[in-house]
mmCIF file of C-alpha atoms in Angstrom:
data_model
loop_
_atom_site.group_PDB
_atom_site.id
_atom_site.type_symbol
_atom_site.label_atom_id
_atom_site.label_comp_id
_atom_site.label_asym_id
_atom_site.label_seq_id
_atom_site.Cartn_x
_atom_site.Cartn_y
_atom_site.Cartn_z
ATOM 1 C CA MET A 1 -4.426 16.389 -12.838
ATOM 2 C CA GLU A 2 -6.952 17.420 -10.176
ATOM 3 C CA GLN A 3 -9.105 19.691 -12.746
ATOM 4 C CA ALA A 4 -8.791 16.522 -15.053
ATOM 5 C CA LYS A 5 -10.444 14.205 -12.415
ATOM 6 C CA GLY A 6 -13.099 12.186 -13.358
ATOM 7 C CA GLN A 7 -12.872 13.392 -17.299
ATOM 8 C CA ILE A 8 -10.100 10.724 -18.432
ATOM 9 C CA ARG A 9 -11.987 7.900 -20.038
ATOM 10 C CA GLY A 10 -8.870 6.143 -21.630
ATOM 11 C CA TYR A 11 -9.382 3.574 -24.345
ATOM 12 C CA GLN A 12 -12.176 1.115 -24.108
ATOM 13 C CA PRO A 13 -11.771 -2.019 -25.357
ATOM 14 C CA ASN A 14 -14.178 -3.714 -27.665
ATOM 15 C CA PRO A 15 -17.116 -5.377 -25.827
ATOM 16 C CA ARG A 16 -16.656 -8.841 -27.043
ATOM 17 C CA MET A 17 -13.214 -8.959 -25.649
ATOM 18 C CA MET A 18 -14.642 -8.366 -22.213
ATOM 19 C CA GLU A 19 -15.389 -12.512 -22.708
ATOM 20 C CA HIS A 20 -11.535 -13.379 -22.213
ATOM 21 C CA SER A 21 -11.153 -11.469 -18.929
ATOM 22 C CA VAL A 22 -9.028 -8.797 -20.021
ATOM 23 C CA PRO A 23 -8.512 -5.493 -18.808
ATOM 24 C CA LYS A 24 -12.113 -3.145 -19.259
ATOM 25 C CA GLY A 25 -10.056 0.181 -20.156
ATOM 26 C CA LEU A 26 -6.768 1.587 -20.543
ATOM 27 C CA THR A 27 -5.359 5.063 -19.929
ATOM 28 C CA HIS A 28 -2.329 7.203 -20.698
ATOM 29 C CA VAL A 29 -2.307 7.619 -16.663
ATOM 30 C CA LEU A 30 -1.216 4.119 -16.152
ATOM 31 C CA TYR A 31 2.176 4.508 -17.994
ATOM 32 C CA ALA A 32 3.293 6.878 -15.493
ATOM 33 C CA ASP A 33 4.563 4.126 -13.104
ATOM 34 C CA ASP A 34 4.300 0.304 -13.180
ATOM 35 C CA LEU A 35 1.457 -1.572 -14.744
ATOM 36 C CA MET A 36 -0.036 -4.720 -13.473
ATOM 37 C CA ILE A 37 -2.478 -6.155 -15.361
ATOM 38 C CA ILE A 38 -4.378 -9.345 -14.279
ATOM 39 C CA ALA A 39 -6.175 -11.650 -16.561
ATOM 40 C CA ALA A 40 -6.776 -15.235 -17.204
ATOM 41 C CA ALA A 41 -4.116 -17.864 -18.232
ATOM 42 C CA THR A 42 -5.020 -18.421 -21.515
ATOM 43 C CA PRO A 43 -3.893 -17.885 -24.919
ATOM 44 C CA MET A 44 -7.040 -16.412 -26.059
ATOM 45 C CA ALA A 45 -6.789 -13.730 -23.273
ATOM 46 C CA CYS A 46 -3.057 -13.410 -24.066
ATOM 47 C CA THR A 47 -3.731 -12.555 -27.544
ATOM 48 C CA THR A 48 -6.733 -10.239 -27.034
ATOM 49 C CA LEU A 49 -4.430 -8.342 -24.580
ATOM 50 C CA CYS A 50 -1.877 -7.840 -26.909
ATOM 51 C CA GLN A 51 -4.223 -6.227 -29.791
ATOM 52 C CA ILE A 52 -5.532 -4.198 -26.830
ATOM 53 C CA LEU A 53 -1.850 -2.590 -25.994
ATOM 54 C CA ALA A 54 -1.295 -2.397 -29.769
ATOM 55 C CA ASN A 55 -4.552 -0.009 -29.942
ATOM 56 C CA VAL A 56 -3.554 1.688 -27.300
ATOM 57 C CA LYS A 57 -0.472 2.176 -28.868
ATOM 58 C CA ASN A 58 -1.950 3.305 -32.415
ATOM 59 C CA GLN A 59 -4.121 5.701 -30.687
ATOM 60 C CA THR A 60 -2.109 7.379 -27.865
ATOM 61 C CA GLY A 61 1.791 6.674 -29.029
ATOM 62 C CA LEU A 62 2.394 5.033 -25.867
ATOM 63 C CA THR A 63 4.472 1.882 -25.778
ATOM 64 C CA VAL A 64 5.137 -1.148 -23.641
ATOM 65 C CA ASN A 65 8.647 -1.426 -22.885
ATOM 66 C CA TRP A 66 8.827 -5.448 -23.287
ATOM 67 C CA GLY A 67 12.444 -5.678 -22.505
ATOM 68 C CA LYS A 68 11.355 -4.728 -18.933
ATOM 69 C CA SER A 69 8.153 -6.527 -18.692
ATOM 70 C CA SER A 70 7.379 -9.983 -16.860
ATOM 71 C CA ILE A 71 5.009 -12.425 -17.078
ATOM 72 C CA ARG A 72 3.730 -14.860 -13.925
ATOM 73 C CA PHE A 73 1.576 -17.262 -13.714
ATOM 74 C CA SER A 74 -0.231 -19.587 -10.983
ATOM 75 C CA PRO A 75 1.373 -22.745 -9.805
ATOM 76 C CA SER A 76 -1.601 -24.892 -11.142
ATOM 77 C CA VAL A 77 -0.371 -23.427 -14.896
ATOM 78 C CA GLN A 78 1.419 -26.331 -16.588
ATOM 79 C CA GLY A 79 4.881 -25.303 -17.313
ATOM 80 C CA ARG A 80 4.461 -25.806 -21.507
ATOM 81 C CA LEU A 81 1.685 -23.399 -21.107
ATOM 82 C CA GLN A 82 3.446 -20.686 -19.534
ATOM 83 C CA ARG A 83 6.469 -20.774 -21.884
ATOM 84 C CA TRP A 84 3.755 -20.582 -24.634
ATOM 85 C CA MET A 85 1.412 -18.011 -23.265
ATOM 86 C CA SER A 86 5.215 -15.864 -22.588
ATOM 87 C CA ARG A 87 5.904 -16.497 -26.316
ATOM 88 C CA ILE A 88 2.823 -14.611 -27.372
ATOM 89 C CA VAL A 89 3.063 -11.663 -25.068
ATOM 90 C CA ARG A 90 6.754 -11.448 -25.671
ATOM 91 C CA MET A 91 7.534 -10.798 -21.682
ATOM 92 C CA HIS A 92 9.895 -13.498 -19.947
ATOM 93 C CA LEU A 93 8.876 -15.748 -17.304
ATOM 94 C CA ALA A 94 9.278 -13.878 -13.681
ATOM 95 C CA MET A 95 10.782 -16.876 -11.518
ATOM 96 C CA ASP A 96 11.899 -14.463 -8.645
ATOM 97 C CA SER A 97 9.627 -12.624 -6.409
ATOM 98 C CA TRP A 98 8.081 -9.574 -8.137
ATOM 99 C CA LYS A 99 8.174 -5.516 -7.084
ATOM 100 C CA TYR A 100 5.370 -3.341 -7.748
ATOM 101 C CA LEU A 101 5.958 0.550 -7.078
ATOM 102 C CA GLY A 102 8.489 -0.189 -5.100
ATOM 103 C CA VAL A 103 6.714 -3.217 -2.513
ATOM 104 C CA GLN A 104 7.195 -6.939 -2.917
ATOM 105 C CA VAL A 105 3.988 -8.409 -3.896
ATOM 106 C CA TYR A 106 4.975 -11.914 -5.116
ATOM 107 C CA GLY A 107 6.992 -14.831 -3.618
ATOM 108 C CA LYS A 108 7.401 -16.406 -0.270
ATOM 109 C CA GLY A 109 7.695 -13.971 2.554
ATOM 110 C CA ALA A 110 7.948 -11.032 0.116
ATOM 111 C CA ILE A 111 5.497 -8.659 2.553
ATOM 112 C CA ARG A 112 8.256 -9.746 5.443
ATOM 113 C CA ARG A 113 11.411 -9.309 3.327
ATOM 114 C CA GLY A 114 10.013 -5.753 2.232
ATOM 115 C CA ALA A 115 9.743 -4.852 5.648
ATOM 116 C CA GLU A 116 12.849 -6.132 6.708
ATOM 117 C CA MET A 117 14.382 -3.489 4.095
ATOM 118 C CA ILE A 118 12.643 -0.623 5.366
ATOM 119 C CA CYS A 119 13.988 -1.253 8.811
ATOM 120 C CA THR A 120 17.660 -1.720 7.415
ATOM 121 C CA LYS A 121 17.229 1.395 5.462
ATOM 122 C CA THR A 122 15.909 3.284 8.977
ATOM 123 C CA ALA A 123 18.605 1.616 11.096
ATOM 124 C CA GLN A 124 21.270 3.125 8.424
ATOM 125 C CA LYS A 125 19.627 6.466 7.893
ATOM 126 C CA LEU A 126 19.700 6.870 11.710
ATOM 127 C CA GLU A 127 23.107 5.817 11.968
ATOM 128 C CA GLY A 128 24.092 8.451 9.630
ATOM 129 C CA TRP A 129 22.632 11.334 11.301
ATOM 130 C CA LYS A 130 24.913 11.379 14.188
ATOM 131 C CA ALA A 131 22.442 11.878 16.768
ATOM 132 C CA LYS A 132 25.215 13.165 19.358
ATOM 133 C CA CYS A 133 25.372 16.049 17.265
ATOM 134 C CA LEU A 134 21.815 17.014 16.756
ATOM 135 C CA THR A 135 19.558 18.729 19.940
ATOM 136 C CA MET A 136 16.307 16.959 21.000
ATOM 137 C CA ALA A 137 14.179 19.006 19.204
ATOM 138 C CA GLY A 138 16.427 18.612 16.030
ATOM 139 C CA ARG A 139 16.168 14.791 16.441
ATOM 140 C CA LEU A 140 12.181 14.864 16.741
ATOM 141 C CA GLN A 141 11.994 16.821 13.666
ATOM 142 C CA LEU A 142 13.924 14.193 11.692
ATOM 143 C CA ILE A 143 11.994 11.555 13.327
ATOM 144 C CA ASN A 144 8.307 12.799 12.244
ATOM 145 C CA SER A 145 9.497 14.408 9.118
ATOM 146 C CA VAL A 146 11.574 11.544 7.608
ATOM 147 C CA VAL A 147 11.566 8.210 9.750
ATOM 148 C CA VAL A 148 7.796 7.794 10.605
ATOM 149 C CA ALA A 149 7.123 8.425 6.838
ATOM 150 C CA MET A 150 9.513 5.737 5.424
ATOM 151 C CA PRO A 151 7.125 2.758 5.943
ATOM 152 C CA LEU A 152 4.135 4.684 4.995
ATOM 153 C CA TYR A 153 3.652 3.377 1.497
ATOM 154 C CA LEU A 154 4.403 -0.250 2.514
ATOM 155 C CA ILE A 155 2.391 0.089 5.571
ATOM 156 C CA SER A 156 -0.838 1.417 3.189
ATOM 157 C CA ALA A 157 -0.180 -1.270 0.708
ATOM 158 C CA ALA A 158 0.260 -4.797 2.983
ATOM 159 C CA ALA A 159 -0.097 -5.574 6.893
ATOM 160 C CA MET A 160 3.611 -5.250 7.801
ATOM 161 C CA PRO A 161 4.526 -7.528 10.692
ATOM 162 C CA SER A 162 3.995 -6.231 14.621
ATOM 163 C CA ASN A 163 7.403 -7.504 15.556
ATOM 164 C CA THR A 164 8.914 -5.117 12.515
ATOM 165 C CA LEU A 165 7.286 -2.432 13.279
ATOM 166 C CA SER A 166 8.421 -2.897 17.004
ATOM 167 C CA SER A 167 11.481 -2.747 15.934
ATOM 168 C CA MET A 168 11.195 0.107 13.912
ATOM 169 C CA GLU A 169 9.855 2.021 17.140
ATOM 170 C CA CYS A 170 12.990 0.556 19.079
ATOM 171 C CA LEU A 171 14.986 2.408 16.789
ATOM 172 C CA ILE A 172 13.201 5.675 16.793
ATOM 173 C CA ARG A 173 13.285 5.661 20.868
ATOM 174 C CA LYS A 174 17.319 4.751 20.723
ATOM 175 C CA PHE A 175 17.285 7.714 18.694
ATOM 176 C CA LEU A 176 15.357 10.195 20.268
ATOM 177 C CA TRP A 177 17.337 9.562 23.601
ATOM 178 C CA TYR A 178 20.521 8.869 22.021
ATOM 179 C CA SER A 179 20.911 5.543 23.232
ATOM 180 C CA THR A 180 24.189 3.572 22.381
ATOM 181 C CA PRO A 181 25.555 0.426 23.331
ATOM 182 C CA GLU A 182 28.026 2.349 25.158
ATOM 183 C CA LYS A 183 25.899 4.551 26.436
ATOM 184 C CA ARG A 184 22.079 4.286 27.674
ATOM 185 C CA PRO A 185 20.361 7.053 29.126
ATOM 186 C CA ILE A 186 17.020 7.081 31.057
ATOM 187 C CA HIS A 187 13.978 7.927 29.183
ATOM 188 C CA LEU A 188 12.846 10.526 31.133
ATOM 189 C CA VAL A 189 9.302 9.985 29.552
ATOM 190 C CA SER A 190 7.010 6.800 28.752
ATOM 191 C CA TRP A 191 7.006 5.924 25.303
ATOM 192 C CA GLU A 192 2.723 6.144 25.342
ATOM 193 C CA ARG A 193 3.240 10.007 26.543
ATOM 194 C CA VAL A 194 5.854 10.672 23.528
ATOM 195 C CA THR A 195 3.338 9.258 21.142
ATOM 196 C CA THR A 196 0.536 11.251 22.436
ATOM 197 C CA PRO A 197 -0.351 14.519 19.982
ATOM 198 C CA LYS A 198 1.416 17.707 21.178
ATOM 199 C CA ALA A 199 -2.259 19.098 21.818
ATOM 200 C CA GLU A 200 -2.316 16.303 24.472
ATOM 201 C CA GLY A 201 1.116 17.225 25.937
ATOM 202 C CA GLY A 202 2.996 14.524 24.050
ATOM 203 C CA LEU A 203 5.697 14.846 21.293
ATOM 204 C CA GLY A 204 3.279 14.110 18.405
ATOM 205 C CA ILE A 205 5.407 10.718 17.246
ATOM 206 C CA ARG A 206 2.970 8.782 15.232
ATOM 207 C CA ARG A 207 2.753 4.925 16.225
ATOM 208 C CA LEU A 208 3.461 2.706 13.435
ATOM 209 C CA ALA A 209 0.858 0.125 14.543
ATOM 210 C CA ASN A 210 -1.741 2.790 14.331
ATOM 211 C CA ILE A 211 -1.006 4.055 11.013
ATOM 212 C CA ARG A 212 -2.664 1.202 8.826
ATOM 213 C CA PRO A 213 -6.098 1.218 11.051
ATOM 214 C CA ALA A 214 -5.939 4.975 10.542
ATOM 215 C CA ILE A 215 -5.496 4.453 6.820
ATOM 216 C CA TYR A 216 -8.388 2.095 6.459
ATOM 217 C CA VAL A 217 -10.771 4.364 8.352
ATOM 218 C CA TRP A 218 -9.889 7.122 6.249
ATOM 219 C CA LYS A 219 -10.418 5.491 3.105
ATOM 220 C CA ALA A 220 -13.845 4.222 4.628
ATOM 221 C CA ARG A 221 -15.197 7.464 5.668
ATOM 222 C CA ASN A 222 -14.146 9.187 1.793
ATOM 223 C CA ALA A 223 -15.330 6.209 -0.117
ATOM 224 C CA ARG A 224 -18.503 6.681 -1.949
ATOM 225 C CA ILE A 225 -20.291 3.679 -0.227
ATOM 226 C CA PHE A 226 -19.691 5.445 3.076
ATOM 227 C CA LYS A 227 -21.756 8.552 2.395
ATOM 228 C CA GLY A 228 -24.862 6.743 2.787
ATOM 229 C CA ILE A 229 -27.572 5.763 5.183
ATOM 230 C CA LYS A 230 -27.231 1.920 5.351
ATOM 231 C CA VAL A 231 -23.555 1.988 5.830
ATOM 232 C CA LEU A 232 -23.233 0.260 8.759
ATOM 233 C CA PRO A 233 -25.732 -2.584 8.590
ATOM 234 C CA GLN A 234 -24.508 -3.286 5.302
ATOM 235 C CA ILE A 235 -20.820 -3.863 7.353
ATOM 236 C CA VAL A 236 -22.545 -5.575 10.394
ATOM 237 C CA ALA A 237 -24.205 -7.926 7.957
ATOM 238 C CA VAL A 238 -20.806 -8.942 6.326
ATOM 239 C CA ARG A 239 -20.383 -12.798 7.071
ATOM 240 C CA ALA A 240 -17.407 -13.385 9.573
ATOM 241 C CA LYS A 241 -15.753 -16.214 7.566
ATOM 242 C CA THR A 242 -15.431 -13.595 4.413
ATOM 243 C CA MET A 243 -13.227 -11.439 6.540
ATOM 244 C CA THR A 244 -9.756 -11.344 7.590
ATOM 245 C CA GLU A 245 -9.112 -10.938 11.197
ATOM 246 C CA GLU A 246 -7.798 -7.648 10.814
ATOM 247 C CA SER A 247 -10.699 -6.623 8.302
ATOM 248 C CA ALA A 248 -12.574 -7.482 11.422
ATOM 249 C CA ARG A 249 -10.931 -5.411 13.826
ATOM 250 C CA LEU A 250 -11.101 -2.291 11.630
ATOM 251 C CA ILE A 251 -14.776 -2.908 11.241
ATOM 252 C CA ALA A 252 -15.222 -2.865 15.014
ATOM 253 C CA LYS A 253 -13.174 0.271 15.161
ATOM 254 C CA MET A 254 -15.151 2.099 12.734
ATOM 255 C CA GLN A 255 -18.509 1.021 14.349
ATOM 256 C CA ASN A 256 -16.986 2.802 17.445
ATOM 257 C CA ILE A 257 -15.992 5.828 15.526
ATOM 258 C CA SER A 258 -18.817 6.499 12.921
ATOM 259 C CA SER A 259 -21.372 8.434 12.872
ATOM 260 C CA ILE A 260 -24.214 10.018 10.141
ATOM 261 C CA GLN A 261 -24.822 13.621 9.774
ATOM 262 C CA VAL A 262 -28.152 14.223 8.747
ATOM 263 C CA ASN A 263 -28.437 17.284 6.351
ATOM 264 C CA LYS A 264 -26.737 20.187 8.252
ATOM 265 C CA GLY A 265 -27.879 18.810 11.543
ATOM 266 C CA SER A 266 -26.005 17.356 14.201
ATOM 267 C CA SER A 267 -24.509 13.915 14.325
ATOM 268 C CA SER A 268 -26.209 11.298 16.102
ATOM 269 C CA ASN A 269 -24.203 7.876 16.547
#
């Protein structure tokens, strides 16, 4: 896949179909996992989408599993129109919350429920590991390699509630120091010191609240639009009303750590 990067062109629909707000390109890689298609809620768009998927099937041999597929509409779309368009695309109407690649993406409190599910799974996993049978080094290894990695996907896909992240870190602290309802040992080192990188004298446990900003900054540093000299002025020029509170905080952090390197010379802030 790495060698084929940028060489997979996929199936391009007829330009006339672009008038109906359908996907601009489909490739067989999309069928490797769940596929979500967003289009206008019109009968013409549904018909055009079916034609595109049929053409993809004819050219690649890949087909849609209609039995596992579903469709959801905006609340503003009338029920009669929803039923009509669902019959056009041969999908059942999804009335409950949606999951995409394991993450709740639709429904009231979807992100909160997904975060609580991760927290519950983390607690169950920690209980099954029998902390009393492990050394401090063993518990630390499990935390860094398994526990901290469990919520990574959800954190990268959505903003998890801060109280859920705090609850997960509380579970990690109890497991690290082998704390039980009957036995509550003294934490010999502060949590701030424990989460400090090993090179600076800590244990290297990552703070869950810092992962999402780190992902944003990493993506920004590696995105094409961030390879020009005019990047920071463009970011600063974004109107505050178009940004969420989280985006504004992340942009402020990126301004503090970003720099520009001219050719092979030294970096300048």
